[in-house]
PDB file of C-alpha atoms in Angstrom:
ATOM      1  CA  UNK C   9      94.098 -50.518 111.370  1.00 86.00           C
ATOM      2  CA  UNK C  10      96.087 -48.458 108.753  1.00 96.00           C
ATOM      3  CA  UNK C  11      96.678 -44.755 109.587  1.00 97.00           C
ATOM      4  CA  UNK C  12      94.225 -42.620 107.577  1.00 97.00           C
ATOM      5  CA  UNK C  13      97.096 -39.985 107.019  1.00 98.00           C
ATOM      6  CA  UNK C  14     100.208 -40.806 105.303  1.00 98.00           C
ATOM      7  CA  UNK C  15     103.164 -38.212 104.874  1.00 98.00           C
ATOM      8  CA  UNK C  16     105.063 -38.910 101.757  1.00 98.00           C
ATOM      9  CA  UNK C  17     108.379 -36.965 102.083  1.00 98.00           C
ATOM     10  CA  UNK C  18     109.521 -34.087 100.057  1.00 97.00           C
ATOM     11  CA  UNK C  19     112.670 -31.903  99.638  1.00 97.00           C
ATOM     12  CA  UNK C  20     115.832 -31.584  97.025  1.00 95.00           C
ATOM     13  CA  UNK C  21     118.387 -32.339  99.653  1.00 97.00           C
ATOM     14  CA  UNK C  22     119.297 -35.119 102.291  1.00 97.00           C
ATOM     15  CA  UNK C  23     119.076 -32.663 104.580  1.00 97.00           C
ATOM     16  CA  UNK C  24     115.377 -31.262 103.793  1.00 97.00           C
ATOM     17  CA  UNK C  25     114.294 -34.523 103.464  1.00 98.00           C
ATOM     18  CA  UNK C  26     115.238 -35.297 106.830  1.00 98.00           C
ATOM     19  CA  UNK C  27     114.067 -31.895 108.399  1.00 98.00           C
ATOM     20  CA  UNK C  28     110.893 -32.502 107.158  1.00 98.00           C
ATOM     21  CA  UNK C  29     110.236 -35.912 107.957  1.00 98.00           C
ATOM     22  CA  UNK C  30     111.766 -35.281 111.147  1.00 98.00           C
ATOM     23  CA  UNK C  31     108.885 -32.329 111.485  1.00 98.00           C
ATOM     24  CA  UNK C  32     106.129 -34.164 110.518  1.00 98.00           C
ATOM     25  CA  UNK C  33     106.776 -37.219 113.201  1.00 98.00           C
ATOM     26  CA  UNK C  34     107.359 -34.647 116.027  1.00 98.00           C
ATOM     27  CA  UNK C  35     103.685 -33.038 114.593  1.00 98.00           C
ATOM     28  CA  UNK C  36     102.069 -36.218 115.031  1.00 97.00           C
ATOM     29  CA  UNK C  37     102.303 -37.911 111.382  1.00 98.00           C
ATOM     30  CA  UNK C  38     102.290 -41.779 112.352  1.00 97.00           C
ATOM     31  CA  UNK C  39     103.276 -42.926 108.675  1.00 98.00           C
ATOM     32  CA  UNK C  40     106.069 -41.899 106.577  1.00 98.00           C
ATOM     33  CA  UNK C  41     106.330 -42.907 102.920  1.00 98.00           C
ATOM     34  CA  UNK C  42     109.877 -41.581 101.787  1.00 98.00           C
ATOM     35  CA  UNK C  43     109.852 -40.743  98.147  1.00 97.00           C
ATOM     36  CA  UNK C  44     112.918 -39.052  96.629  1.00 96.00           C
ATOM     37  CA  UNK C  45     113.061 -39.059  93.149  1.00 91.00           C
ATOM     38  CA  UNK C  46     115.844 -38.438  91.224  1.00 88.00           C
ATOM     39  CA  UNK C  47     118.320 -38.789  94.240  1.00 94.00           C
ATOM     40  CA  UNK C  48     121.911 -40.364  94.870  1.00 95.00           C
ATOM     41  CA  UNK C  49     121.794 -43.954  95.439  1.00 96.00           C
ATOM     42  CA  UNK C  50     124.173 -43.499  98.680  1.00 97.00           C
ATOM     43  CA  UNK C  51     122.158 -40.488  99.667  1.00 97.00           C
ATOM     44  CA  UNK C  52     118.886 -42.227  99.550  1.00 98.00           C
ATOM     45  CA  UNK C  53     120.023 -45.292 101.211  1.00 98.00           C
ATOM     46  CA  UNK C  54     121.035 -42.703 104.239  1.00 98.00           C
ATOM     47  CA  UNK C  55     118.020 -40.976 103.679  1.00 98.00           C
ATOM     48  CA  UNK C  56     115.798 -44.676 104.392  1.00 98.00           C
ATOM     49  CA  UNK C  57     118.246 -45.374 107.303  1.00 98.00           C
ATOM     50  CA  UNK C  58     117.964 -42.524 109.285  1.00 98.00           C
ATOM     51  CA  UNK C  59     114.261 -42.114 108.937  1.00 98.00           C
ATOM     52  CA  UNK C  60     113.542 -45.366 109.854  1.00 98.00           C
ATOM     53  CA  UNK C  61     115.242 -45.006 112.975  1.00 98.00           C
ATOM     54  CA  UNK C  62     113.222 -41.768 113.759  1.00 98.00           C
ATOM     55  CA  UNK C  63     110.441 -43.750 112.545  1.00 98.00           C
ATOM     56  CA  UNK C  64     110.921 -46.394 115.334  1.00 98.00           C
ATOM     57  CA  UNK C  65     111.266 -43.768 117.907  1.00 98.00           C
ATOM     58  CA  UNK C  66     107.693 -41.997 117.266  1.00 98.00           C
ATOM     59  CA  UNK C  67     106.025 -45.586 116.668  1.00 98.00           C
ATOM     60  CA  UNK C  68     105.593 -44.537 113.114  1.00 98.00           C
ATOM     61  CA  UNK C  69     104.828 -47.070 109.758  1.00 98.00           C
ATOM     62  CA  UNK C  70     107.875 -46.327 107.199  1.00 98.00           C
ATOM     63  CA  UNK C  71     107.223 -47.051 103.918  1.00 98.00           C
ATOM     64  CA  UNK C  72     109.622 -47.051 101.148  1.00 98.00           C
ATOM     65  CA  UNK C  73     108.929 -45.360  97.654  1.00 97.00           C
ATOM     66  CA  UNK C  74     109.935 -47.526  94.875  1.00 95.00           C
ATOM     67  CA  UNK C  75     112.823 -49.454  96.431  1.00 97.00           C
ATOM     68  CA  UNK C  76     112.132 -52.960  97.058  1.00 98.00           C
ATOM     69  CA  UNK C  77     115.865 -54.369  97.986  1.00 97.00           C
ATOM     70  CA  UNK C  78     116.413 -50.530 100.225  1.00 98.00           C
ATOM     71  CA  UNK C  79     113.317 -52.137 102.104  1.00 98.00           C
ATOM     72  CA  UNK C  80     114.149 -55.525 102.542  1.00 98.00           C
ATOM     73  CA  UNK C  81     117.962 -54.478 103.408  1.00 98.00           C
ATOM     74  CA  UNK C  82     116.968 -52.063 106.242  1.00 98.00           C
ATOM     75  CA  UNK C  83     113.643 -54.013 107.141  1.00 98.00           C
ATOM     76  CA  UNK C  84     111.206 -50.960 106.595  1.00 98.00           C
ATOM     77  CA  UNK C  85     107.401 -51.458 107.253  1.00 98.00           C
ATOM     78  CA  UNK C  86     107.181 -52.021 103.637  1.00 98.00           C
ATOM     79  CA  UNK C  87     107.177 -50.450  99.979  1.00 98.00           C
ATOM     80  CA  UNK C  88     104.870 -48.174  97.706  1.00 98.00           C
ATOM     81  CA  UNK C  89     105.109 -49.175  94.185  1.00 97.00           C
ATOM     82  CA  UNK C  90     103.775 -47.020  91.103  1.00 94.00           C
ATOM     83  CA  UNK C  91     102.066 -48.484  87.549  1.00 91.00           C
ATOM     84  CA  UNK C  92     105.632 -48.250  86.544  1.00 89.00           C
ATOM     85  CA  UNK C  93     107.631 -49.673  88.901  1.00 90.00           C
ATOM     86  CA  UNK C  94     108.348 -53.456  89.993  1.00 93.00           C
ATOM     87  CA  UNK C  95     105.086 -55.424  90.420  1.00 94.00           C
ATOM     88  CA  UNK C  96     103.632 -56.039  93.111  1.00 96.00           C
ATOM     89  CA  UNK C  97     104.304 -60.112  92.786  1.00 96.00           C
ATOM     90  CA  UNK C  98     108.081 -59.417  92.996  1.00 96.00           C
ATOM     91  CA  UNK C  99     107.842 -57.416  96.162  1.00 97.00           C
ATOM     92  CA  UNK C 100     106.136 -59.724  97.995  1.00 96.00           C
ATOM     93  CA  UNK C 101     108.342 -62.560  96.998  1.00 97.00           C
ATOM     94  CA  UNK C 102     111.526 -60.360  98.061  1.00 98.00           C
ATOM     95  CA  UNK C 103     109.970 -58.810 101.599  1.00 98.00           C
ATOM     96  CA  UNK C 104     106.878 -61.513 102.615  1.00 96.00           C
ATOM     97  CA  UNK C 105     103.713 -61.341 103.660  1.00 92.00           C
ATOM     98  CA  UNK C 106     104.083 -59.563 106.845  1.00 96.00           C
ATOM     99  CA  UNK C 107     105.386 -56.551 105.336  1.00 98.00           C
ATOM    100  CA  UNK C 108     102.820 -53.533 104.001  1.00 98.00           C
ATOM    101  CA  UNK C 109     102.813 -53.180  99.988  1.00 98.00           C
ATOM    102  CA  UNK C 110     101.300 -50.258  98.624  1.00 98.00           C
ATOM    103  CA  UNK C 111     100.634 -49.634  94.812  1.00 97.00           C
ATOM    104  CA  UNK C 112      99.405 -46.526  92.525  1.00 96.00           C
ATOM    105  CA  UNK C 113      96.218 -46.689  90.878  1.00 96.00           C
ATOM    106  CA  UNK C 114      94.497 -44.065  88.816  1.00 94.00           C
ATOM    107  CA  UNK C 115      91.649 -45.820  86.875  1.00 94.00           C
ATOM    108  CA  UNK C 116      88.805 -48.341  87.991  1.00 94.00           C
ATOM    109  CA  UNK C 117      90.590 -51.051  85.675  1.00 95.00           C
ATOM    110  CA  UNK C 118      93.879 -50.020  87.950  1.00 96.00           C
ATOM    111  CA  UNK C 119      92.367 -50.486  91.186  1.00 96.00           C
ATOM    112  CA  UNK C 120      91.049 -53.764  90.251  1.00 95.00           C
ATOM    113  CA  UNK C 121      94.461 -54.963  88.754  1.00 95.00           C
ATOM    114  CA  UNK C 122      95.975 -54.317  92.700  1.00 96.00           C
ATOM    115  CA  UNK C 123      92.979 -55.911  94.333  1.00 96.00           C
ATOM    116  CA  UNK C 124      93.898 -59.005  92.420  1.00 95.00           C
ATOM    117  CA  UNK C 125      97.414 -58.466  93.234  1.00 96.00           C
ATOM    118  CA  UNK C 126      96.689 -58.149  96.699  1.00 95.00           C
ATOM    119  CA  UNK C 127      98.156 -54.737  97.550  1.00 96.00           C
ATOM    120  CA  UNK C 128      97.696 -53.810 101.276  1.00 97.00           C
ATOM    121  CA  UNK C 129      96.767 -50.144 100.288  1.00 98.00           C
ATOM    122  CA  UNK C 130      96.274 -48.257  97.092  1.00 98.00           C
ATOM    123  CA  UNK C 131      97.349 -44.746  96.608  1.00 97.00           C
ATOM    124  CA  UNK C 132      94.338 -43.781  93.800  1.00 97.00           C
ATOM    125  CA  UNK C 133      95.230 -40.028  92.107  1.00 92.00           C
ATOM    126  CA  UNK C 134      95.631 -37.771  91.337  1.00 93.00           C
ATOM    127  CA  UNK C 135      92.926 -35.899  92.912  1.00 93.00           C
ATOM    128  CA  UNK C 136      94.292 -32.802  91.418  1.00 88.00           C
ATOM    129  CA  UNK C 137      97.395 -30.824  89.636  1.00 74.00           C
ATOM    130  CA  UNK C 138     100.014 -31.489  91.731  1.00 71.00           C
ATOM    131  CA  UNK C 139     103.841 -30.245  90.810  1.00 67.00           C
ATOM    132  CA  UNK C 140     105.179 -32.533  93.526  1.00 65.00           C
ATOM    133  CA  UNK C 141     105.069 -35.669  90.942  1.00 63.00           C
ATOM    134  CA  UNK C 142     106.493 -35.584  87.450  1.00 64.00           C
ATOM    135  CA  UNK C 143     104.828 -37.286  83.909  1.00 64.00           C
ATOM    136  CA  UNK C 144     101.118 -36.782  85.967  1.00 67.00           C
ATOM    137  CA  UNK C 145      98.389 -38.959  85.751  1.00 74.00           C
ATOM    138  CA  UNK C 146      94.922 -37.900  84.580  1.00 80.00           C
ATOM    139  CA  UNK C 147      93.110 -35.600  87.042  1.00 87.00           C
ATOM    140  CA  UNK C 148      90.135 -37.720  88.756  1.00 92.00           C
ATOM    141  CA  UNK C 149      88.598 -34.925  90.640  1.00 91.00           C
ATOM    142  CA  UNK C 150      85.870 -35.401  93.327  1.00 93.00           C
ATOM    143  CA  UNK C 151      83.717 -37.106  90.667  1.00 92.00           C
ATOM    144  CA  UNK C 152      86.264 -39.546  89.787  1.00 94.00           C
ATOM    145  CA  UNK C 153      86.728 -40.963  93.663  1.00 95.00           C
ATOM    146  CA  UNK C 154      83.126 -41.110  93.565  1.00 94.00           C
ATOM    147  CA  UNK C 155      82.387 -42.740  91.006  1.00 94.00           C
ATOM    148  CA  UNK C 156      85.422 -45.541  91.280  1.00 95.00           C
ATOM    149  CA  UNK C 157      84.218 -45.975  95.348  1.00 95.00           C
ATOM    150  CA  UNK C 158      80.362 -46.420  94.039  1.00 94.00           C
ATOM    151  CA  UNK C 159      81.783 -49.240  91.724  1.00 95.00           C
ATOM    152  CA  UNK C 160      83.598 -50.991  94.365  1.00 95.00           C
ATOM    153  CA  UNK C 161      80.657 -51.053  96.400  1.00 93.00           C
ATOM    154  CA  UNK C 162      78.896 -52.430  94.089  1.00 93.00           C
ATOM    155  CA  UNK C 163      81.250 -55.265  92.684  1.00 91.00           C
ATOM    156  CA  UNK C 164      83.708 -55.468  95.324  1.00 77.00           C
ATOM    157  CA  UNK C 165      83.242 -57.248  98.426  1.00 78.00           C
ATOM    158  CA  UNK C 166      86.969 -56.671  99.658  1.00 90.00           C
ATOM    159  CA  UNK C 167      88.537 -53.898  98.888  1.00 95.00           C
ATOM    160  CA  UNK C 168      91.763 -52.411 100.795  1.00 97.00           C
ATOM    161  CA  UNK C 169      92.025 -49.356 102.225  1.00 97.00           C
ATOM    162  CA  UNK C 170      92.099 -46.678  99.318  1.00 97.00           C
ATOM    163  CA  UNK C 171      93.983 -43.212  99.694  1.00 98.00           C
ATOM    164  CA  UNK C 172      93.422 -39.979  97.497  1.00 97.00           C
ATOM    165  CA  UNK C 173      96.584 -38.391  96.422  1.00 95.00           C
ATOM    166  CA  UNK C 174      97.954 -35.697  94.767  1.00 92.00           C
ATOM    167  CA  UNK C 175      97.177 -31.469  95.101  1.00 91.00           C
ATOM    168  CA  UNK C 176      95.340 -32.361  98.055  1.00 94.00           C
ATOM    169  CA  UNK C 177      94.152 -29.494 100.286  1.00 93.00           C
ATOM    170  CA  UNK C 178      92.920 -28.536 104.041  1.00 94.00           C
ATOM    171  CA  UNK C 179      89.862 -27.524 102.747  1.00 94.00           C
ATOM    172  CA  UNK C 180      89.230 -30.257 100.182  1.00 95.00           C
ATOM    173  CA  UNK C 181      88.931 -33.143 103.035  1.00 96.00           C
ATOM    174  CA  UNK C 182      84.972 -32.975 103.686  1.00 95.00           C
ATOM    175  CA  UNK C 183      84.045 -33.277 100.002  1.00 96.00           C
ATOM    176  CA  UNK C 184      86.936 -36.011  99.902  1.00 95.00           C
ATOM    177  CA  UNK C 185      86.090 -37.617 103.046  1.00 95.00           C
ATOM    178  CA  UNK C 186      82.303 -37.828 101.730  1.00 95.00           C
ATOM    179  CA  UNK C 187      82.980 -39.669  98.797  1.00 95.00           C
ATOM    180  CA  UNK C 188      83.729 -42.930 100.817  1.00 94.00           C
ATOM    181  CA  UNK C 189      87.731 -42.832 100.536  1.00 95.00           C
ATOM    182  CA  UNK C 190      89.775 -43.939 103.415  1.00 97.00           C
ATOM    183  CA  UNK C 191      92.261 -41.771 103.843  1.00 97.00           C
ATOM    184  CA  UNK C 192      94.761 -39.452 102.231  1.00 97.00           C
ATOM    185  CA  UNK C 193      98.336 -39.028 101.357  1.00 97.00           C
ATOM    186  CA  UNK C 194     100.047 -35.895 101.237  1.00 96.00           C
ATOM    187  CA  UNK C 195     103.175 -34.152 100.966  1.00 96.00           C
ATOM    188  CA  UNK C 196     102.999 -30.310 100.158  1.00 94.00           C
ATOM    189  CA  UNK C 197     100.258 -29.476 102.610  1.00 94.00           C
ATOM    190  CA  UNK C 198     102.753 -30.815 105.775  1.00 97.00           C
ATOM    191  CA  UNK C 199     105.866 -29.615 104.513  1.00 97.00           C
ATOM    192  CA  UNK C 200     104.831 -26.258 104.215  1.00 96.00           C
ATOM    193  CA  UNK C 201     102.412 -26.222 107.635  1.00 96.00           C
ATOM    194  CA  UNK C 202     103.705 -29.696 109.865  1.00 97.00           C
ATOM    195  CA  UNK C 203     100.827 -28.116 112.232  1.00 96.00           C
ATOM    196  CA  UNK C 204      98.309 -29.096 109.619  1.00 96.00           C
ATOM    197  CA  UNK C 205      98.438 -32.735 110.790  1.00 97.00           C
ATOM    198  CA  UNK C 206      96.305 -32.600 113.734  1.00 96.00           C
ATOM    199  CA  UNK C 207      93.990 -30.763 111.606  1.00 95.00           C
ATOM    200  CA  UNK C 208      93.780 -33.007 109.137  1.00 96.00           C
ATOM    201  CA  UNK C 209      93.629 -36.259 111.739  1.00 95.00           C
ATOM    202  CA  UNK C 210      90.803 -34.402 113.060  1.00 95.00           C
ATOM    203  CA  UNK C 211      88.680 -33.845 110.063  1.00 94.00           C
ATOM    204  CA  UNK C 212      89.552 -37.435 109.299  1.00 93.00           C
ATOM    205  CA  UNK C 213      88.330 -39.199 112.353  1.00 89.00           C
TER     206      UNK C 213
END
């Protein structure tokens, strides 16, 4: 069974990214998705290496951001891929079926598109206005989740685990929780407060 909190990484430097990945396993986060945008090829590359090591060490899923051939060339858990990136077809011909392939969604239409692609997880989002991810997708709101779960019950008899993203906060995970979603994925509210994660696992459970 998936964990029902993923920390996707955050910080401007090598160094910050590390730190606070490095945080959030010692915390108790059991799944790391690294995302650095706009990085150094070399310095991401590092980046992927060393977490996945630290990774290994705390039991921990890694997941890469993006990077199909960084995943495949260090042997991570497996990749998250966005509307924009590679499909989901080529990453499963490149790492297999026993790696974990993630993919964005933000519509109904979009979450059917990766059930037919047969993504392992879906990231659906944003839940709200979140500065942590450039050229933003339309806000969904609690409504939205509920409204795209209700559907899938309704027309869906298998449907991967879904995750709400984006401006998610401590207080939000009730109404969140309630509207049938399966977990979350976060990044500002453990980088600020790594103590948050047993919080969160709790109100998740």
């Amino acid at each position: 069974m998936y964990s029902k909190l993923q920390y996707i990484s955050q910080g401007n430097t090598l160094q910050e990214q590390q730190k606070n990945i490095q945080k959030a396993l010692e915390n108790g986060a059991d799944w790391i998705q690294i995302r650095w945008k706009n990085s150094m090829p070399d310095e991401l590359f590092l980046l992927c290496k060393n977490a996945l090591v630290s990774c290994r060490k705390y039991n921990a899923v890694c997941v890469i951001n993006d990077h199909i051939q960084i995943a495949k060339e260090l042997d991570a858990d497996g990749v998250h891929l966005g509307l924009n990136d590679d499909s989901i077809e080529k990453a499963k011909n490149i790492l297999g079926d026993s790696k974990i392939i993630g993919g964005t969604a933000n519509t109904i239409s979009d979450v059917l598109k990766r059930i037919e692609e047969g993504c392992d997880y879906i990231g659906l989002g944003p839940f709200r206005f979140t500065t942590t991810k450039e050229n933003l997708s339309p806000i969904l709101g609690l409504s939205g989740y509920g409204k795209i779960i209700q559907y899938l019950k309704e027309h869906q008899t298998k449907v991967p685990p879904i995750y709400a993203i984006g401006g998610i906060e401590l207080q939000d995970l009730e109404a969140v929780k309630a509207t049938g979603i399966y977990g979350i994925a976060v990044s500002g509210m453990i980088t600020q407060e790594p103590l948050n994660i047993q919080k969160i696992k709790e109100k998740l459970a």
